[in-house]
Amino acid sequence: MYKRQKLEDYINLRGVLKYIEERRHEDGGYCFVSLLNETNINDTYYAVKIYDLLGMEVSEKEKTIRFLHKSLKPQQAAVAISMAVEGLAILGAKDLAKEGLSLVFKKYKPLEGEFAIGLGGSEEFGTATPLEATYWVLRAFKAVDYRLSSEGKERIKNFVENFRKENAYGVNQATTTMTYQAIFALNSLGYGVPKTKHFHRCEVHGGFTEVPYSLPPYLEPTFYALRALKLLGEKPRYVKGHIQFIRTLQNPNGGFRRSLEMGISNFQNTYRALRALNDILSF
């Protein structure tokens, strides 16, 4: 309740809840395009995360549990399966969530040097990163309390370190998304996290950018940068600017877009906006 009251001071939270609830379908799944009945793991996962962040029960929770459980299929990508596993765990269905691990292990095999690079199912805007599957798989492991072997941890750590660019991470250059995914992974595995100035170099007076000293800011690097600073025990410099940036991204339908200029609402951006705002207010 406290989180809701805190967020309500800055955004139209009733609008957010109306936006989400209007996009729930009879099968228990969600689809961010209200006119379509194409319920999917991604939107359903983010609906669950929004309700969880706000300390609220998912409407007709058992239907959503059944939907996510039925969505655990071999043809799904590692990212989608991992999202479903985490979603089930959040909803209190840990036994069903653990069933999904067998599908994860068919696609993500660190001991064999297979890290699910290039598979479909990216939840990111436009393209997947090489660390995306690792990030989501480790989230799923954490959600069901699965413990990797020491060798498994070491293999994943070495894979992550392949992308280090001084004290940040990327392919051709360091990016905010990959740097957060890397330090999240290292922290989850119990390894030390490198101190980095990357996130402060991407900080502007309202929001964060994907690469240092660039414009414009977008919601996804803002979300990842704030998550990273929290993990690193650091604070952003422009708190009021970031709050205003996030507030400006709310659309009339209650959901959030990714950029100041234009964009439609979707569930992942709506969750990121709420989570980022909650993080800022707790620094």
Tab-separated table of C-alpha atoms in Angstrom:
chain	number	residue	atom	x	y	z
A	1	MET	CA	0.000	0.000	0.000
A	2	TYR	CA	2.852	2.406	0.865
A	3	LYS	CA	4.428	1.962	-2.581
A	4	ARG	CA	1.116	2.700	-4.265
A	5	GLN	CA	0.566	5.837	-2.225
A	6	LYS	CA	4.108	6.975	-2.940
A	7	LEU	CA	3.760	6.472	-6.696
A	8	GLU	CA	0.313	8.067	-6.785
A	9	ASP	CA	1.909	11.385	-5.833
A	10	TYR	CA	3.715	11.446	-9.189
A	11	ILE	CA	1.723	9.496	-11.793
A	12	ASN	CA	-1.833	8.475	-12.642
A	13	LEU	CA	-1.736	5.074	-10.964
A	14	ARG	CA	-5.459	4.455	-11.429
A	15	GLY	CA	-4.879	4.940	-15.135
A	16	VAL	CA	-2.074	2.350	-15.051
A	17	LEU	CA	-4.282	-0.243	-13.336
A	18	LYS	CA	-7.151	0.421	-15.750
A	19	TYR	CA	-4.751	0.087	-18.697
A	20	ILE	CA	-3.506	-3.300	-17.451
A	21	GLU	CA	-6.865	-4.721	-16.397
A	22	GLU	CA	-8.579	-3.834	-19.665
A	23	ARG	CA	-6.007	-5.983	-21.455
A	24	ARG	CA	-6.559	-9.136	-19.419
A	25	HIS	CA	-8.232	-11.927	-21.364
A	26	GLU	CA	-10.389	-14.891	-20.462
A	27	ASP	CA	-7.493	-17.369	-20.626
A	28	GLY	CA	-5.701	-15.480	-17.815
A	29	GLY	CA	-3.110	-14.025	-20.162
A	30	TYR	CA	-2.539	-10.416	-21.170
A	31	CYS	CA	-1.975	-8.617	-24.468
A	32	PHE	CA	-0.940	-4.949	-24.589
A	33	VAL	CA	-2.889	-4.373	-27.812
A	34	SER	CA	-6.387	-4.200	-26.356
A	35	LEU	CA	-8.209	-5.179	-29.540
A	36	LEU	CA	-6.197	-8.366	-30.031
A	37	ASN	CA	-6.681	-11.652	-28.231
A	38	GLU	CA	-3.036	-12.634	-28.756
A	39	THR	CA	-2.130	-13.216	-25.133
A	40	ASN	CA	1.561	-13.924	-24.627
A	41	ILE	CA	4.215	-14.613	-22.014
A	42	ASN	CA	5.893	-11.210	-22.284
A	43	ASP	CA	2.814	-9.107	-21.538
A	44	THR	CA	1.567	-11.534	-18.911
A	45	TYR	CA	4.936	-11.518	-17.157
A	46	TYR	CA	4.982	-7.732	-16.971
A	47	ALA	CA	1.394	-7.603	-15.735
A	48	VAL	CA	2.388	-9.970	-12.914
A	49	LYS	CA	5.458	-7.845	-12.152
A	50	ILE	CA	3.382	-4.653	-11.998
A	51	TYR	CA	0.888	-6.149	-9.563
A	52	ASP	CA	3.739	-7.588	-7.496
A	53	LEU	CA	5.547	-4.232	-7.364
A	54	LEU	CA	2.348	-2.564	-6.186
A	55	GLY	CA	1.659	-5.270	-3.592
A	56	MET	CA	-1.579	-6.295	-5.304
A	57	GLU	CA	-3.124	-9.650	-6.218
A	58	VAL	CA	-3.451	-10.555	-9.877
A	59	SER	CA	-7.122	-10.802	-10.867
A	60	GLU	CA	-8.214	-14.439	-11.190
A	61	LYS	CA	-4.688	-15.540	-10.335
A	62	GLU	CA	-5.318	-19.236	-10.955
A	63	LYS	CA	-6.157	-18.512	-14.596
A	64	THR	CA	-2.890	-16.634	-15.034
A	65	ILE	CA	-0.979	-19.496	-13.403
A	66	ARG	CA	-2.594	-21.940	-15.844
A	67	PHE	CA	-1.801	-19.655	-18.779
A	68	LEU	CA	1.890	-19.345	-17.907
A	69	HIS	CA	2.205	-23.051	-17.165
A	70	LYS	CA	0.599	-24.005	-20.492
A	71	SER	CA	2.955	-21.557	-22.230
A	72	LEU	CA	6.003	-23.576	-21.150
A	73	LYS	CA	6.681	-25.243	-24.495
A	74	PRO	CA	9.890	-26.441	-26.169
A	75	GLN	CA	9.437	-24.055	-29.102
A	76	GLN	CA	9.612	-21.033	-26.815
A	77	ALA	CA	12.916	-19.187	-26.563
A	78	ALA	CA	15.042	-19.273	-23.415
A	79	VAL	CA	14.049	-15.696	-22.534
A	80	ALA	CA	10.313	-16.416	-22.747
A	81	ILE	CA	10.589	-19.668	-20.780
A	82	SER	CA	12.598	-17.898	-18.080
A	83	MET	CA	9.986	-15.139	-17.863
A	84	ALA	CA	7.225	-17.721	-17.445
A	85	VAL	CA	9.216	-19.508	-14.725
A	86	GLU	CA	9.755	-16.267	-12.791
A	87	GLY	CA	6.120	-15.255	-13.257
A	88	LEU	CA	4.878	-18.572	-11.885
A	89	ALA	CA	7.195	-18.260	-8.892
A	90	ILE	CA	5.914	-14.750	-8.135
A	91	LEU	CA	2.345	-16.072	-8.270
A	92	GLY	CA	3.220	-18.708	-5.668
A	93	ALA	CA	3.324	-21.681	-8.061
A	94	LYS	CA	6.972	-22.641	-7.458
A	95	ASP	CA	6.453	-26.337	-8.175
A	96	LEU	CA	5.061	-25.517	-11.617
A	97	ALA	CA	7.843	-22.983	-12.125
A	98	LYS	CA	10.487	-25.630	-11.427
A	99	GLU	CA	8.992	-27.780	-14.193
A	100	GLY	CA	10.048	-25.067	-16.623
A	101	LEU	CA	13.717	-25.454	-15.716
A	102	SER	CA	13.924	-28.644	-17.774
A	103	LEU	CA	13.077	-26.550	-20.849
A	104	VAL	CA	15.608	-23.901	-19.871
A	105	PHE	CA	18.363	-26.511	-19.672
A	106	LYS	CA	17.603	-27.685	-23.227
A	107	LYS	CA	18.467	-24.222	-24.525
A	108	TYR	CA	20.960	-22.881	-22.026
A	109	LYS	CA	23.899	-25.248	-21.392
A	110	PRO	CA	26.859	-23.425	-19.852
A	111	LEU	CA	28.842	-26.620	-19.265
A	112	GLU	CA	28.672	-27.262	-23.010
A	113	GLY	CA	29.423	-23.670	-23.924
A	114	GLU	CA	25.872	-22.967	-25.135
A	115	PHE	CA	24.465	-19.675	-23.837
A	116	ALA	CA	21.353	-19.287	-26.031
A	117	ILE	CA	22.838	-16.448	-28.078
A	118	GLY	CA	20.827	-15.374	-31.077
A	119	LEU	CA	17.660	-17.241	-30.210
A	120	GLY	CA	14.362	-15.440	-30.664
A	121	GLY	CA	12.204	-14.054	-27.915
A	122	SER	CA	14.047	-10.849	-27.156
A	123	GLU	CA	12.088	-8.624	-24.828
A	124	GLU	CA	14.288	-5.670	-25.673
A	125	PHE	CA	13.474	-2.897	-28.106
A	126	GLY	CA	14.705	-4.005	-31.505
A	127	THR	CA	17.497	-6.469	-30.805
A	128	ALA	CA	18.673	-8.982	-28.250
A	129	THR	CA	22.037	-8.658	-26.544
A	130	PRO	CA	24.380	-11.645	-26.222
A	131	LEU	CA	23.876	-11.502	-22.447
A	132	GLU	CA	20.097	-11.302	-22.538
A	133	ALA	CA	19.387	-15.020	-22.182
A	134	THR	CA	21.961	-15.280	-19.377
A	135	TYR	CA	20.295	-12.397	-17.529
A	136	TRP	CA	16.808	-13.922	-17.792
A	137	VAL	CA	17.906	-17.472	-17.031
A	138	LEU	CA	19.641	-16.297	-13.846
A	139	ARG	CA	16.498	-14.411	-12.839
A	140	ALA	CA	14.525	-17.639	-13.264
A	141	PHE	CA	17.086	-19.605	-11.216
A	142	LYS	CA	16.859	-17.047	-8.422
A	143	ALA	CA	13.055	-17.133	-8.456
A	144	VAL	CA	12.958	-20.894	-7.814
A	145	ASP	CA	16.073	-21.036	-5.588
A	146	TYR	CA	18.010	-23.169	-8.076
A	147	ARG	CA	21.727	-23.403	-7.321
A	148	LEU	CA	24.280	-23.770	-10.061
A	149	SER	CA	27.360	-25.916	-9.637
A	150	SER	CA	30.686	-24.161	-9.101
A	151	GLU	CA	31.749	-25.137	-12.601
A	152	GLY	CA	28.507	-23.797	-14.057
A	153	LYS	CA	29.001	-20.478	-12.277
A	154	GLU	CA	32.590	-20.229	-13.508
A	155	ARG	CA	31.586	-20.956	-17.116
A	156	ILE	CA	28.891	-18.279	-17.035
A	157	LYS	CA	31.257	-15.779	-15.417
A	158	ASN	CA	33.862	-16.374	-18.136
A	159	PHE	CA	31.192	-15.970	-20.813
A	160	VAL	CA	30.067	-12.647	-19.318
A	161	GLU	CA	33.657	-11.400	-19.044
A	162	ASN	CA	34.109	-11.926	-22.800
A	163	PHE	CA	32.137	-8.717	-23.246
A	164	ARG	CA	34.014	-6.520	-20.799
A	165	LYS	CA	35.101	-3.133	-22.106
A	166	GLU	CA	37.354	-1.818	-19.330
A	167	ASN	CA	34.850	-1.436	-16.456
A	168	ALA	CA	31.668	-1.805	-18.500
A	169	TYR	CA	30.257	-4.326	-20.973
A	170	GLY	CA	29.196	-4.407	-24.601
A	171	VAL	CA	29.912	-5.899	-28.018
A	172	ASN	CA	31.581	-3.129	-30.018
A	173	GLN	CA	31.268	-0.558	-27.258
A	174	ALA	CA	29.934	-0.529	-23.712
A	175	THR	CA	26.161	-0.107	-23.409
A	176	THR	CA	23.900	0.516	-20.443
A	177	THR	CA	21.769	-2.575	-21.096
A	178	MET	CA	24.680	-5.007	-21.371
A	179	THR	CA	26.572	-3.460	-18.470
A	180	TYR	CA	23.576	-3.916	-16.179
A	181	GLN	CA	22.941	-7.449	-17.440
A	182	ALA	CA	26.599	-8.286	-16.782
A	183	ILE	CA	26.794	-6.899	-13.248
A	184	PHE	CA	23.425	-8.453	-12.395
A	185	ALA	CA	24.747	-11.815	-13.595
A	186	LEU	CA	28.033	-11.531	-11.705
A	187	ASN	CA	26.245	-10.472	-8.541
A	188	SER	CA	23.731	-13.327	-8.857
A	189	LEU	CA	26.591	-15.800	-9.218
A	190	GLY	CA	28.284	-14.451	-6.103
A	191	TYR	CA	31.198	-12.734	-7.827
A	192	GLY	CA	32.465	-9.228	-7.219
A	193	VAL	CA	30.997	-6.492	-9.371
A	194	PRO	CA	33.411	-4.005	-10.970
A	195	LYS	CA	33.023	-0.366	-10.037
A	196	THR	CA	32.089	1.549	-13.150
A	197	LYS	CA	31.491	5.156	-14.166
A	198	HIS	CA	29.482	4.036	-17.199
A	199	PHE	CA	26.065	4.833	-15.768
A	200	HIS	CA	27.002	8.330	-14.608
A	201	ARG	CA	28.489	8.989	-18.045
A	202	CYS	CA	25.104	8.103	-19.525
A	203	GLU	CA	23.157	10.293	-17.100
A	204	VAL	CA	21.520	13.441	-18.453
A	205	HIS	CA	19.273	15.934	-16.646
A	206	GLY	CA	16.260	13.732	-17.308
A	207	GLY	CA	16.894	10.037	-17.925
A	208	PHE	CA	19.847	7.928	-19.078
A	209	THR	CA	21.217	6.991	-22.498
A	210	GLU	CA	22.400	3.680	-23.911
A	211	VAL	CA	25.958	4.865	-24.590
A	212	PRO	CA	27.968	7.602	-22.840
A	213	TYR	CA	27.685	11.264	-23.761
A	214	SER	CA	24.812	10.847	-26.202
A	215	LEU	CA	21.171	11.856	-26.674
A	216	PRO	CA	18.253	11.288	-26.418
A	217	PRO	CA	17.500	9.400	-23.215
A	218	TYR	CA	15.107	6.450	-23.344
A	219	LEU	CA	13.171	4.583	-20.714
A	220	GLU	CA	14.963	1.238	-21.011
A	221	PRO	CA	18.501	2.551	-20.287
A	222	THR	CA	17.012	4.728	-17.549
A	223	PHE	CA	15.468	1.635	-15.960
A	224	TYR	CA	18.669	-0.405	-16.271
A	225	ALA	CA	20.913	2.408	-15.049
A	226	LEU	CA	18.808	3.018	-11.939
A	227	ARG	CA	18.686	-0.721	-11.205
A	228	ALA	CA	22.472	-0.824	-11.580
A	229	LEU	CA	23.133	2.183	-9.344
A	230	LYS	CA	20.977	0.605	-6.660
A	231	LEU	CA	22.924	-2.647	-6.952
A	232	LEU	CA	26.218	-0.722	-6.783
A	233	GLY	CA	25.089	1.316	-3.773
A	234	GLU	CA	25.351	4.594	-5.688
A	235	LYS	CA	22.899	7.430	-6.310
A	236	PRO	CA	21.826	9.283	-9.456
A	237	ARG	CA	22.714	12.972	-9.689
A	238	TYR	CA	19.541	14.417	-11.185
A	239	VAL	CA	16.706	12.914	-9.157
A	240	LYS	CA	14.128	15.602	-9.944
A	241	GLY	CA	14.986	15.497	-13.648
A	242	HIS	CA	14.583	11.721	-13.771
A	243	ILE	CA	11.238	11.882	-11.991
A	244	GLN	CA	9.981	14.459	-14.476
A	245	PHE	CA	11.314	12.421	-17.420
A	246	ILE	CA	9.401	9.329	-16.300
A	247	ARG	CA	6.206	11.272	-15.556
A	248	THR	CA	6.266	12.740	-19.057
A	249	LEU	CA	6.260	9.246	-20.609
A	250	GLN	CA	2.761	8.358	-19.371
A	251	ASN	CA	0.245	8.253	-22.230
A	252	PRO	CA	-3.451	9.214	-21.943
A	253	ASN	CA	-4.431	5.506	-21.872
A	254	GLY	CA	-2.532	5.083	-18.584
A	255	GLY	CA	0.425	3.130	-19.959
A	256	PHE	CA	3.961	4.372	-20.624
A	257	ARG	CA	6.019	4.816	-23.783
A	258	ARG	CA	9.817	4.666	-24.106
A	259	SER	CA	10.706	8.132	-25.423
A	260	LEU	CA	9.740	11.770	-24.960
A	261	GLU	CA	8.969	12.315	-28.626
A	262	MET	CA	6.422	9.616	-29.409
A	263	GLY	CA	5.464	5.993	-28.904
A	264	ILE	CA	2.679	3.686	-27.897
A	265	SER	CA	2.256	2.278	-24.430
A	266	ASN	CA	3.202	-1.292	-23.694
A	267	PHE	CA	3.460	-3.445	-20.598
A	268	GLN	CA	7.244	-3.672	-20.338
A	269	ASN	CA	7.649	0.110	-20.548
A	270	THR	CA	4.866	0.573	-18.009
A	271	TYR	CA	6.577	-1.786	-15.573
A	272	ARG	CA	9.945	-0.142	-16.172
A	273	ALA	CA	8.510	3.299	-15.525
A	274	LEU	CA	6.934	2.193	-12.229
A	275	ARG	CA	10.025	0.306	-11.112
A	276	ALA	CA	12.378	3.137	-12.070
A	277	LEU	CA	10.236	5.728	-10.296
A	278	ASN	CA	10.019	3.518	-7.231
A	279	ASP	CA	13.813	3.131	-7.265
A	280	ILE	CA	14.388	6.879	-7.557
A	281	LEU	CA	12.076	7.583	-4.649
A	282	SER	CA	13.909	5.064	-2.471
A	283	PHE	CA	17.475	6.348	-3.031
